[in-house]
Amino acid sequence: YSLSSMSNGFTFEVMINANSVTSTSGEIYLIGNCEVGGAAIGIYQGKFGMYVYDEVNSKYVGGRSPDALIPNRKYLLTGVFDGKNIKIYIDGKLVATKAFSGTMKDTSSSTHFFLGCNPKADYCQNSYYNGLIYEARMYNRALTDKEVSNNYNGNITTSNLLFSFD
């Protein structure tokens, strides 16, 4: 999916149970398309985060949850990008917001969309997601706080749902 068609933002959401989460572990990508540009959500040094590539400043901008995830616990992790902010939700609750003032760089049409791993083969050989992914969703708009909460409570938003894995 091209993120350029998502001018009103987008949302990535996954329900997981990670077998191990440590503060020393590197980046474990859960869902996204960020080979060169784009965006992704994942676990970064034990914390849930979302990163969006800022083309103007040639770097990824993102936010992380204040607390580390607990291994062997089920979570609904949601990353929302509304064009101005990156919002991090855990179990339907907003836990972090990071302002974004740049221009998101879309990936090329040949960029892979991935689930559970960065698509670069050399990276996947050394790092992968170790756990269960129960559900994954991608929306071509920023979900509201209420919609994120509703999703956590089982009332799944279907408006503008581009991708769903169950």
PDB file of C-alpha atoms in Angstrom:
ATOM      1  CA  TYR A   1       0.000   0.000   0.000  1.00  0.00           C
ATOM      2  CA  SER A   2       1.261   3.445  -0.849  1.00  0.00           C
ATOM      3  CA  LEU A   3       1.237   5.855   2.067  1.00  0.00           C
ATOM      4  CA  SER A   4       1.064   8.819  -0.339  1.00  0.00           C
ATOM      5  CA  SER A   5      -2.624   8.111  -0.831  1.00  0.00           C
ATOM      6  CA  MET A   6      -3.118   8.614   2.891  1.00  0.00           C
ATOM      7  CA  SER A   7      -2.962  12.404   3.021  1.00  0.00           C
ATOM      8  CA  ASN A   8      -5.341  12.458   6.000  1.00  0.00           C
ATOM      9  CA  GLY A   9      -3.104  10.135   7.957  1.00  0.00           C
ATOM     10  CA  PHE A  10      -3.099   6.409   8.639  1.00  0.00           C
ATOM     11  CA  THR A  11      -3.290   3.897  11.453  1.00  0.00           C
ATOM     12  CA  PHE A  12      -1.395   0.662  12.086  1.00  0.00           C
ATOM     13  CA  GLU A  13      -2.760  -1.710  14.712  1.00  0.00           C
ATOM     14  CA  VAL A  14      -1.655  -5.127  15.975  1.00  0.00           C
ATOM     15  CA  MET A  15      -2.701  -7.449  18.757  1.00  0.00           C
ATOM     16  CA  ILE A  16       0.315  -9.372  19.989  1.00  0.00           C
ATOM     17  CA  ASN A  17       1.765 -11.522  22.703  1.00  0.00           C
ATOM     18  CA  ALA A  18       5.555 -11.250  22.631  1.00  0.00           C
ATOM     19  CA  ASN A  19       7.499 -14.204  24.011  1.00  0.00           C
ATOM     20  CA  SER A  20      10.355 -11.980  25.104  1.00  0.00           C
ATOM     21  CA  VAL A  21      10.776  -8.224  25.395  1.00  0.00           C
ATOM     22  CA  THR A  22      13.949  -6.739  26.834  1.00  0.00           C
ATOM     23  CA  SER A  23      15.432  -3.273  27.085  1.00  0.00           C
ATOM     24  CA  THR A  24      18.549  -4.508  25.293  1.00  0.00           C
ATOM     25  CA  SER A  25      16.726  -5.945  22.272  1.00  0.00           C
ATOM     26  CA  GLY A  26      16.980  -4.020  19.034  1.00  0.00           C
ATOM     27  CA  GLU A  27      14.183  -3.012  16.729  1.00  0.00           C
ATOM     28  CA  ILE A  28      11.491  -5.596  16.105  1.00  0.00           C
ATOM     29  CA  TYR A  29       9.098  -4.396  13.422  1.00  0.00           C
ATOM     30  CA  LEU A  30       5.465  -5.444  13.634  1.00  0.00           C
ATOM     31  CA  ILE A  31       3.736  -3.783  10.681  1.00  0.00           C
ATOM     32  CA  GLY A  32       4.658  -1.135   8.106  1.00  0.00           C
ATOM     33  CA  ASN A  33       6.557  -0.348   4.926  1.00  0.00           C
ATOM     34  CA  CYS A  34       9.760   1.496   5.689  1.00  0.00           C
ATOM     35  CA  GLU A  35      12.582   0.199   3.527  1.00  0.00           C
ATOM     36  CA  VAL A  36      13.353   3.710   2.287  1.00  0.00           C
ATOM     37  CA  GLY A  37      10.897   6.178   3.774  1.00  0.00           C
ATOM     38  CA  GLY A  38       7.419   5.211   4.921  1.00  0.00           C
ATOM     39  CA  ALA A  39       6.400   4.264   8.431  1.00  0.00           C
ATOM     40  CA  ALA A  40       6.254   1.350  10.853  1.00  0.00           C
ATOM     41  CA  ILE A  41       5.243   0.322  14.339  1.00  0.00           C
ATOM     42  CA  GLY A  42       7.258  -2.050  16.432  1.00  0.00           C
ATOM     43  CA  ILE A  43       9.026  -2.823  19.653  1.00  0.00           C
ATOM     44  CA  TYR A  44      12.165  -0.754  20.239  1.00  0.00           C
ATOM     45  CA  GLN A  45      14.356  -1.624  23.251  1.00  0.00           C
ATOM     46  CA  GLY A  46      11.356  -3.150  24.983  1.00  0.00           C
ATOM     47  CA  LYS A  47       8.987  -0.233  24.344  1.00  0.00           C
ATOM     48  CA  PHE A  48       6.227   0.078  21.748  1.00  0.00           C
ATOM     49  CA  GLY A  49       6.848   2.780  19.146  1.00  0.00           C
ATOM     50  CA  MET A  50       5.915   4.248  15.804  1.00  0.00           C
ATOM     51  CA  TYR A  51       8.258   5.923  13.328  1.00  0.00           C
ATOM     52  CA  VAL A  52       7.546   8.011  10.236  1.00  0.00           C
ATOM     53  CA  TYR A  53      10.247   9.073   7.756  1.00  0.00           C
ATOM     54  CA  ASP A  54      10.664  12.859   7.501  1.00  0.00           C
ATOM     55  CA  GLU A  55      11.857  13.572   3.956  1.00  0.00           C
ATOM     56  CA  VAL A  56      12.706  17.220   4.706  1.00  0.00           C
ATOM     57  CA  ASN A  57      15.181  16.325   7.467  1.00  0.00           C
ATOM     58  CA  SER A  58      16.180  12.879   6.109  1.00  0.00           C
ATOM     59  CA  LYS A  59      15.456  10.990   9.315  1.00  0.00           C
ATOM     60  CA  TYR A  60      12.847   8.921  11.083  1.00  0.00           C
ATOM     61  CA  VAL A  61      10.734  10.731  13.676  1.00  0.00           C
ATOM     62  CA  GLY A  62       8.828   8.760  16.232  1.00  0.00           C
ATOM     63  CA  GLY A  63       7.558   8.186  19.676  1.00  0.00           C
ATOM     64  CA  ARG A  64       7.716   5.366  22.182  1.00  0.00           C
ATOM     65  CA  SER A  65       5.628   4.235  25.092  1.00  0.00           C
ATOM     66  CA  PRO A  66       6.960   5.478  28.437  1.00  0.00           C
ATOM     67  CA  ASP A  67       7.031   1.967  29.893  1.00  0.00           C
ATOM     68  CA  ALA A  68       8.410  -1.294  28.545  1.00  0.00           C
ATOM     69  CA  LEU A  69       6.055  -4.036  27.442  1.00  0.00           C
ATOM     70  CA  ILE A  70       5.765  -7.082  29.667  1.00  0.00           C
ATOM     71  CA  PRO A  71       6.702 -10.416  28.043  1.00  0.00           C
ATOM     72  CA  ASN A  72       3.982 -13.039  27.590  1.00  0.00           C
ATOM     73  CA  ARG A  73       1.154 -10.535  27.910  1.00  0.00           C
ATOM     74  CA  LYS A  74      -1.475  -9.823  25.262  1.00  0.00           C
ATOM     75  CA  TYR A  75      -1.528  -6.213  23.980  1.00  0.00           C
ATOM     76  CA  LEU A  76      -3.401  -4.198  21.385  1.00  0.00           C
ATOM     77  CA  LEU A  77      -0.811  -1.761  20.019  1.00  0.00           C
ATOM     78  CA  THR A  78      -1.982   1.137  17.858  1.00  0.00           C
ATOM     79  CA  GLY A  79       0.069   3.767  16.045  1.00  0.00           C
ATOM     80  CA  VAL A  80      -1.785   6.733  14.553  1.00  0.00           C
ATOM     81  CA  PHE A  81      -0.327   9.379  12.243  1.00  0.00           C
ATOM     82  CA  ASP A  82      -2.659  12.327  11.612  1.00  0.00           C
ATOM     83  CA  GLY A  83      -0.205  14.329   9.479  1.00  0.00           C
ATOM     84  CA  LYS A  84       0.871  16.480  12.430  1.00  0.00           C
ATOM     85  CA  ASN A  85       1.302  14.027  15.294  1.00  0.00           C
ATOM     86  CA  ILE A  86       2.399  10.469  15.928  1.00  0.00           C
ATOM     87  CA  LYS A  87       0.204   8.906  18.609  1.00  0.00           C
ATOM     88  CA  ILE A  88       1.005   5.734  20.521  1.00  0.00           C
ATOM     89  CA  TYR A  89      -1.801   3.711  22.134  1.00  0.00           C
ATOM     90  CA  ILE A  90      -1.582   0.597  24.280  1.00  0.00           C
ATOM     91  CA  ASP A  91      -4.785  -1.318  24.985  1.00  0.00           C
ATOM     92  CA  GLY A  92      -6.934   1.558  23.724  1.00  0.00           C
ATOM     93  CA  LYS A  93      -5.260   4.249  25.842  1.00  0.00           C
ATOM     94  CA  LEU A  94      -3.082   7.083  24.545  1.00  0.00           C
ATOM     95  CA  VAL A  95       0.359   6.754  26.163  1.00  0.00           C
ATOM     96  CA  ALA A  96       2.534   9.099  24.048  1.00  0.00           C
ATOM     97  CA  THR A  97       2.308  11.818  21.388  1.00  0.00           C
ATOM     98  CA  LYS A  98       5.157  13.158  19.252  1.00  0.00           C
ATOM     99  CA  ALA A  99       4.779  16.227  17.030  1.00  0.00           C
ATOM    100  CA  PHE A 100       5.722  15.819  13.357  1.00  0.00           C
ATOM    101  CA  SER A 101       6.457  18.984  11.391  1.00  0.00           C
ATOM    102  CA  GLY A 102       8.205  17.557   8.344  1.00  0.00           C
ATOM    103  CA  THR A 103       6.975  15.914   5.163  1.00  0.00           C
ATOM    104  CA  MET A 104       6.437  12.178   5.238  1.00  0.00           C
ATOM    105  CA  LYS A 105       8.406  10.408   2.541  1.00  0.00           C
ATOM    106  CA  ASP A 106       6.382   7.778   0.772  1.00  0.00           C
ATOM    107  CA  THR A 107       8.134   4.631  -0.324  1.00  0.00           C
ATOM    108  CA  SER A 108       8.522   3.589  -3.928  1.00  0.00           C
ATOM    109  CA  SER A 109       5.969   1.299  -5.538  1.00  0.00           C
ATOM    110  CA  SER A 110       8.409  -1.615  -5.226  1.00  0.00           C
ATOM    111  CA  THR A 111       8.666  -1.303  -1.436  1.00  0.00           C
ATOM    112  CA  HIS A 112       7.376  -4.272   0.519  1.00  0.00           C
ATOM    113  CA  PHE A 113       4.639  -4.094   3.094  1.00  0.00           C
ATOM    114  CA  PHE A 114       5.622  -6.328   5.997  1.00  0.00           C
ATOM    115  CA  LEU A 115       4.179  -8.021   9.044  1.00  0.00           C
ATOM    116  CA  GLY A 116       6.544  -9.229  11.771  1.00  0.00           C
ATOM    117  CA  CYS A 117       9.847  -8.312  10.149  1.00  0.00           C
ATOM    118  CA  ASN A 118      11.763  -5.643   8.305  1.00  0.00           C
ATOM    119  CA  PRO A 119      11.707  -6.778   4.666  1.00  0.00           C
ATOM    120  CA  LYS A 120      15.452  -6.349   4.171  1.00  0.00           C
ATOM    121  CA  ALA A 121      16.639  -9.955   4.023  1.00  0.00           C
ATOM    122  CA  ASP A 122      19.961  -9.306   5.764  1.00  0.00           C
ATOM    123  CA  TYR A 123      18.140  -7.757   8.730  1.00  0.00           C
ATOM    124  CA  CYS A 124      15.532 -10.536   8.943  1.00  0.00           C
ATOM    125  CA  GLN A 125      18.259 -13.150   9.266  1.00  0.00           C
ATOM    126  CA  ASN A 126      19.337 -11.674  12.606  1.00  0.00           C
ATOM    127  CA  SER A 127      16.116 -10.234  14.039  1.00  0.00           C
ATOM    128  CA  TYR A 128      12.489 -11.232  13.834  1.00  0.00           C
ATOM    129  CA  TYR A 129       9.357 -10.938  15.909  1.00  0.00           C
ATOM    130  CA  ASN A 130       9.240 -13.728  18.480  1.00  0.00           C
ATOM    131  CA  GLY A 131       5.638 -14.212  19.533  1.00  0.00           C
ATOM    132  CA  LEU A 132       2.044 -14.311  18.349  1.00  0.00           C
ATOM    133  CA  ILE A 133       0.327 -11.778  16.125  1.00  0.00           C
ATOM    134  CA  TYR A 134      -3.389 -12.333  16.655  1.00  0.00           C
ATOM    135  CA  GLU A 135      -4.676  -9.466  14.543  1.00  0.00           C
ATOM    136  CA  ALA A 136      -3.250  -6.732  12.344  1.00  0.00           C
ATOM    137  CA  ARG A 137      -5.030  -3.817  10.696  1.00  0.00           C
ATOM    138  CA  MET A 138      -4.104  -0.842   8.570  1.00  0.00           C
ATOM    139  CA  TYR A 139      -6.389   2.130   7.929  1.00  0.00           C
ATOM    140  CA  ASN A 140      -5.941   4.893   5.353  1.00  0.00           C
ATOM    141  CA  ARG A 141      -6.884   7.551   7.902  1.00  0.00           C
ATOM    142  CA  ALA A 142      -6.083   8.493  11.465  1.00  0.00           C
ATOM    143  CA  LEU A 143      -8.455   6.780  13.862  1.00  0.00           C
ATOM    144  CA  THR A 144      -9.934   8.919  16.636  1.00  0.00           C
ATOM    145  CA  ASP A 145      -9.290   8.254  20.324  1.00  0.00           C
ATOM    146  CA  LYS A 146     -12.813   6.805  20.599  1.00  0.00           C
ATOM    147  CA  GLU A 147     -12.289   4.472  17.621  1.00  0.00           C
ATOM    148  CA  VAL A 148      -9.013   3.180  19.076  1.00  0.00           C
ATOM    149  CA  SER A 149     -10.772   2.553  22.389  1.00  0.00           C
ATOM    150  CA  ASN A 150     -13.674   0.846  20.586  1.00  0.00           C
ATOM    151  CA  ASN A 151     -11.252  -1.438  18.731  1.00  0.00           C
ATOM    152  CA  TYR A 152      -9.704  -2.463  22.047  1.00  0.00           C
ATOM    153  CA  ASN A 153     -13.178  -3.250  23.394  1.00  0.00           C
ATOM    154  CA  GLY A 154     -13.962  -5.458  20.379  1.00  0.00           C
ATOM    155  CA  ASN A 155     -16.102  -3.010  18.369  1.00  0.00           C
ATOM    156  CA  ILE A 156     -13.778  -2.947  15.364  1.00  0.00           C
ATOM    157  CA  THR A 157     -13.892   0.112  13.127  1.00  0.00           C
ATOM    158  CA  THR A 158     -14.283  -0.920   9.488  1.00  0.00           C
ATOM    159  CA  SER A 159     -14.391   2.519   7.844  1.00  0.00           C
ATOM    160  CA  ASN A 160     -11.301   2.998   5.650  1.00  0.00           C
ATOM    161  CA  LEU A 161      -9.857  -0.385   6.618  1.00  0.00           C
ATOM    162  CA  LEU A 162      -7.276  -1.276   3.953  1.00  0.00           C
ATOM    163  CA  PHE A 163      -5.729  -4.405   5.403  1.00  0.00           C
ATOM    164  CA  SER A 164      -6.896  -6.875   8.010  1.00  0.00           C
ATOM    165  CA  PHE A 165      -5.186 -10.031   9.234  1.00  0.00           C
ATOM    166  CA  ASP A 166      -6.827 -12.256  11.810  1.00  0.00           C
TER     167      ASP A 166
END
